[in-house]
Amino acid sequence: NNQEKKRPPPRHYSTHLPFTSKYINISTCTIHIAFPLPGKESLGIRMFLFSTFVGQIVFTFASNFNNAIGLQMVENVPFCHALAFIVIEHQGYGIEALSTLFFLFGFASVIVGLVFYLLGKFKLGRIVYFFPSHVLLGLIGGIGVFIAKTGLEVTADATMNFNLNSIIHFFADYIDLLAVVFFFEIVLRLITRLTQNIDGTPRYPLLSPIYFCLITPVFYFGMWVFRRHLNDAKDAGYFFPSLDDCSTEECGNVTRSAWDSIFDEHMWDIWRVIDFSTISWTAVYHSIPTLVALALFSLIHVPINIPAFAISTQVDVDMNKELIAHGFSNALAGMAGGLQNYMAYTQSVLYARSGGEGKASSLAVATVTGALFVVGPFIASYIPRCMAGTLLLHVGIDLFLEGVYDTYGNFDILEYGGIWLITVVMTLLGMEAALIAGAISALSVYAFQSITYLNPIRGSMSADTLRSSAWNRSAAAKDILNNRDTGRKRILMIQLQGHLFFGNVAQLTDSIKRIFSEKQQSNEDPWVVIMDFSLILGMDSSAAQAITKLKSNLHKKFNVDVCVFVAGSRDGFPCQYDLSKELASGEEASDDEDDIDEKSKLRSADHAEDGGIVDEATALLAKRRPKNKLKDNNIPENYVCEDLDSALIIAEDVLVAMENPDLLDESRYTNHSSKQGSTHEQFSLLEEKEMTLRYLHNLCPQSTEGDIKEIFSYFRREVYSKNDIIWAQGSPGDCSKLLLQGNLLSLLENEAGTTEGISKGNLIGEFGLVQGTNRMSTVKCVSDQAVLYSLSRDAWEQLTTEKPRVAQIMYTIVIQYLAHRVQHVSNRIFETRCVPI
């Protein structure tokens, strides 16, 4: 919002009739192209007015706005020039070339209309916002230069090329005509500057249009003051030539009446000039790239004008419906050989502020436009060139300033350089080259900013403060994981973000190698590495292959035992390359104990060379990590997981297995990749009792064996089948259950699909039982069978009454679970940067 307030004041270009001066010479390429068509200047003006008339009629009935003003899309004039060049190259300057050119004008309008209609029909209105801002501003700057140049050429009735010789001769030969335009432009700039508010906004929005309308009477007043006759001024080039089709050489001294000049046979040439038998289809074929560029460029203005006008008039509009309206207006104009049109923002705002509203008023505007279609060519010869020249020069300078000057400081140096590049390329080489330069600039900026401003590594940390959901571990396993030499501190977590591609993957690999080098120098080299791709939005094949090579380097160069990769989605990594398969595969662990010891010695030697001290703890760590322990316990070197919690479970299991594989819960470990396993092992009731006692003791290791057996006596065995509901969300918390076999799933109803797996060994419902609260989630069975031991409310109340000391075990379990839950939530914050819903 602050940037919006600092933007320069909006520029008003409301007097649109003088824009028709650009079409006075129908060649649209150069003033001196002599198409053999009588009344061609009148035809040019009527082209503009016809497109404007069609747009006004359609927007009156098809738009949600009740005060929209249609206008021919003058920004597309450079494309019209390009089309004319192509036609002239193939057909010259004859009437056949004019037929082909008008066909292309109409065909381009139909294409633009079709694009607008399809975007609106399929509700793709937001796709038009996908143009980089600096590319649009560069094009706007280039269009500004073109319009300003056109204004000078219209004033002088001559062509100016962008080379030093041409510019010098142009100003030297026509300084008297150009001086008038420069005078009016300077006066307008001074008045605008003197009357603006302190914040830079215009105090009088109608100043510019009124000023342009006053140029003609002021010029006539100047002629009267300096005693210049109208014919002398016309001969000197201050006025547009007469648009009569009968010139002095052709008709001698024959004088035509105003009626005959207005209602002549050439009024309908706009619909008679196209002859399909004379169209050069070769020229049409070569015009396809220009037509495509014209259609794409036409998409720029509408998504800017519509929301801006909706805010100005406080009208809630449907972007897709407005796009469909633009589709109809352009298609209808194109089928009649007309040019492209759109809803003009500035003219619409001025019209609305002047009280224009409703269909009747809009139809009145269309009626006046239709009247000008008839009489406009006749009165155009009485309009001084300086009026059109000043308007075009003013608009061109404003557009150039908007694209190049006003944006200074709002973009980084590469984006701002792209704006200048596009502006210069468009000025010197044309619109098609400018669009190519824009595409190159957009890709360059994207690649540069991805490398410079967004580090592919969001962060790295040890897992010392993180916990997985595998809370029910034995006291010995917990001691291993909490030990600073053998525990979670040996797990290194690296979280990636953004897009990975060929431009930043080198930075990624170098950063990871630097992290590992620092860890080695501090004698904190990790044994297990977790690389989290949850925040990766996309990845190209080059980056995917680099990640695969990085995995090998971590094992070989940095002696990492296990690498765990988190895809962040059930669909795998966001790339076409089969990265899951490549990362899950790995080299076989060496069976040679001496080979492992040799690697450890080399690494210790490296520490010593770097100035590090190889103490007894370091030597102990180097010897305690034989990789054959991993292989003997069927622990692979590489894993691919769906989420961070699964990766933490694997990493913790690996650390426990490296120290004492007997402490590992084998069935849980072998099924860690699928929390919803369907296998079910049969145990006797005695075995179930032993397992339950062990799980309860793991949950409360401070309790005595007698207390654990005592509290177990209050539990009752229950068996559930797949899809059975254990309890529903909102139901009373009347029991707590210990999962002995199978898998459960906890899900929050009325949420965004939030679920959490429950593996065996976990106690559930303990908080609701102790606090008397309702269930906060629904729990159901997702394995073929689940065996649970349940502590009912009646049994709990009996336990608290008869043996309150033993009942304290449940309170202790509740506290421990809450502590684990807090740390487990921190995992989710690290993973998604938000509290889980």
PDB file of C-alpha atoms in Angstrom, residues 491-584:
ATOM      1  CA  ILE A 491      21.289 -36.549  13.055  1.00  0.00           C
ATOM      2  CA  LEU A 492      21.710 -33.586  10.716  1.00  0.00           C
ATOM      3  CA  MET A 493      18.544 -32.127   9.229  1.00  0.00           C
ATOM      4  CA  ILE A 494      18.735 -29.990   6.076  1.00  0.00           C
ATOM      5  CA  GLN A 495      15.549 -28.382   4.817  1.00  0.00           C
ATOM      6  CA  LEU A 496      15.377 -27.146   1.215  1.00  0.00           C
ATOM      7  CA  GLN A 497      13.017 -24.578  -0.290  1.00  0.00           C
ATOM      8  CA  GLY A 498      11.880 -22.966  -3.537  1.00  0.00           C
ATOM      9  CA  HIS A 499      12.754 -24.255  -6.998  1.00  0.00           C
ATOM     10  CA  LEU A 500      15.819 -26.366  -7.666  1.00  0.00           C
ATOM     11  CA  PHE A 501      17.217 -26.059 -11.174  1.00  0.00           C
ATOM     12  CA  PHE A 502      20.511 -25.984 -13.023  1.00  0.00           C
ATOM     13  CA  GLY A 503      21.079 -22.367 -11.938  1.00  0.00           C
ATOM     14  CA  ASN A 504      21.148 -22.914  -8.164  1.00  0.00           C
ATOM     15  CA  VAL A 505      21.911 -26.609  -7.704  1.00  0.00           C
ATOM     16  CA  ALA A 506      25.652 -25.858  -7.693  1.00  0.00           C
ATOM     17  CA  GLN A 507      25.076 -23.412  -4.849  1.00  0.00           C
ATOM     18  CA  LEU A 508      23.065 -26.096  -3.046  1.00  0.00           C
ATOM     19  CA  THR A 509      25.747 -28.779  -3.275  1.00  0.00           C
ATOM     20  CA  ASP A 510      28.525 -26.349  -2.320  1.00  0.00           C
ATOM     21  CA  SER A 511      26.541 -25.156   0.710  1.00  0.00           C
ATOM     22  CA  ILE A 512      25.887 -28.713   1.893  1.00  0.00           C
ATOM     23  CA  LYS A 513      29.540 -29.647   1.483  1.00  0.00           C
ATOM     24  CA  ARG A 514      30.500 -26.557   3.474  1.00  0.00           C
ATOM     25  CA  ILE A 515      28.099 -27.542   6.261  1.00  0.00           C
ATOM     26  CA  PHE A 516      29.652 -31.003   6.471  1.00  0.00           C
ATOM     27  CA  SER A 517      33.177 -29.594   6.447  1.00  0.00           C
ATOM     28  CA  GLU A 518      32.311 -27.345   9.383  1.00  0.00           C
ATOM     29  CA  LYS A 519      30.779 -30.300  11.228  1.00  0.00           C
ATOM     30  CA  GLN A 520      33.940 -32.355  10.681  1.00  0.00           C
ATOM     31  CA  GLN A 521      36.180 -29.578  11.959  1.00  0.00           C
ATOM     32  CA  SER A 522      34.125 -29.341  15.159  1.00  0.00           C
ATOM     33  CA  ASN A 523      34.141 -33.140  15.627  1.00  0.00           C
ATOM     34  CA  GLU A 524      30.352 -33.196  15.284  1.00  0.00           C
ATOM     35  CA  ASP A 525      30.157 -35.014  11.976  1.00  0.00           C
ATOM     36  CA  PRO A 526      26.681 -36.525  11.487  1.00  0.00           C
ATOM     37  CA  TRP A 527      25.991 -40.217  11.104  1.00  0.00           C
ATOM     38  CA  VAL A 528      22.492 -39.833   9.697  1.00  0.00           C
ATOM     39  CA  VAL A 529      21.408 -37.057   7.335  1.00  0.00           C
ATOM     40  CA  ILE A 530      17.796 -36.045   6.684  1.00  0.00           C
ATOM     41  CA  MET A 531      17.214 -33.895   3.588  1.00  0.00           C
ATOM     42  CA  ASP A 532      13.712 -32.442   3.622  1.00  0.00           C
ATOM     43  CA  PHE A 533      12.177 -31.536   0.226  1.00  0.00           C
ATOM     44  CA  SER A 534       8.744 -30.643   1.646  1.00  0.00           C
ATOM     45  CA  LEU A 535       9.077 -26.966   0.678  1.00  0.00           C
ATOM     46  CA  ILE A 536      10.501 -27.633  -2.790  1.00  0.00           C
ATOM     47  CA  LEU A 537       8.058 -26.348  -5.411  1.00  0.00           C
ATOM     48  CA  GLY A 538       9.722 -27.776  -8.502  1.00  0.00           C
ATOM     49  CA  MET A 539      12.892 -29.412  -9.703  1.00  0.00           C
ATOM     50  CA  ASP A 540      14.408 -29.942 -13.138  1.00  0.00           C
ATOM     51  CA  SER A 541      16.297 -33.046 -14.228  1.00  0.00           C
ATOM     52  CA  SER A 542      19.693 -31.377 -13.844  1.00  0.00           C
ATOM     53  CA  ALA A 543      18.980 -30.649 -10.195  1.00  0.00           C
ATOM     54  CA  ALA A 544      17.591 -34.159  -9.613  1.00  0.00           C
ATOM     55  CA  GLN A 545      20.715 -35.780 -11.040  1.00  0.00           C
ATOM     56  CA  ALA A 546      22.894 -33.477  -8.953  1.00  0.00           C
ATOM     57  CA  ILE A 547      21.019 -34.575  -5.806  1.00  0.00           C
ATOM     58  CA  THR A 548      21.743 -38.202  -6.719  1.00  0.00           C
ATOM     59  CA  LYS A 549      25.467 -37.442  -7.051  1.00  0.00           C
ATOM     60  CA  LEU A 550      25.381 -35.517  -3.781  1.00  0.00           C
ATOM     61  CA  LYS A 551      24.020 -38.618  -2.043  1.00  0.00           C
ATOM     62  CA  SER A 552      27.040 -40.637  -3.173  1.00  0.00           C
ATOM     63  CA  ASN A 553      29.423 -37.905  -2.020  1.00  0.00           C
ATOM     64  CA  LEU A 554      27.829 -37.842   1.426  1.00  0.00           C
ATOM     65  CA  HIS A 555      28.487 -41.573   1.825  1.00  0.00           C
ATOM     66  CA  LYS A 556      31.989 -41.657   0.345  1.00  0.00           C
ATOM     67  CA  LYS A 557      33.556 -38.296   1.147  1.00  0.00           C
ATOM     68  CA  PHE A 558      31.864 -37.479   4.463  1.00  0.00           C
ATOM     69  CA  ASN A 559      31.333 -41.068   5.659  1.00  0.00           C
ATOM     70  CA  VAL A 560      27.616 -40.623   6.331  1.00  0.00           C
ATOM     71  CA  ASP A 561      26.041 -43.927   7.335  1.00  0.00           C
ATOM     72  CA  VAL A 562      22.401 -43.349   6.351  1.00  0.00           C
ATOM     73  CA  CYS A 563      20.729 -40.718   4.175  1.00  0.00           C
ATOM     74  CA  VAL A 564      16.990 -40.136   4.538  1.00  0.00           C
ATOM     75  CA  PHE A 565      15.173 -38.043   1.928  1.00  0.00           C
ATOM     76  CA  VAL A 566      11.744 -36.532   2.649  1.00  0.00           C
ATOM     77  CA  ALA A 567       9.657 -36.094  -0.509  1.00  0.00           C
ATOM     78  CA  GLY A 568       6.899 -34.175   1.263  1.00  0.00           C
ATOM     79  CA  SER A 569       4.161 -35.814  -0.814  1.00  0.00           C
ATOM     80  CA  ARG A 570       2.749 -39.223  -1.581  1.00  0.00           C
ATOM     81  CA  ASP A 571       3.375 -38.465  -5.240  1.00  0.00           C
ATOM     82  CA  GLY A 572       7.103 -38.253  -4.640  1.00  0.00           C
ATOM     83  CA  PHE A 573       9.448 -35.462  -5.606  1.00  0.00           C
ATOM     84  CA  PRO A 574       8.165 -32.602  -7.816  1.00  0.00           C
ATOM     85  CA  CYS A 575      10.046 -33.583 -10.971  1.00  0.00           C
ATOM     86  CA  GLN A 576       9.731 -35.908 -13.965  1.00  0.00           C
ATOM     87  CA  TYR A 577      13.037 -37.594 -13.143  1.00  0.00           C
ATOM     88  CA  ASP A 578      12.544 -40.778 -11.103  1.00  0.00           C
ATOM     89  CA  LEU A 579      14.391 -39.336  -8.136  1.00  0.00           C
ATOM     90  CA  SER A 580      12.701 -41.577  -5.560  1.00  0.00           C
ATOM     91  CA  LYS A 581      14.112 -44.681  -7.214  1.00  0.00           C
ATOM     92  CA  GLU A 582      17.585 -43.196  -7.585  1.00  0.00           C
ATOM     93  CA  LEU A 583      17.774 -41.989  -4.000  1.00  0.00           C
ATOM     94  CA  ALA A 584      16.409 -45.195  -2.495  1.00  0.00           C
TER      95      ALA A 584
END
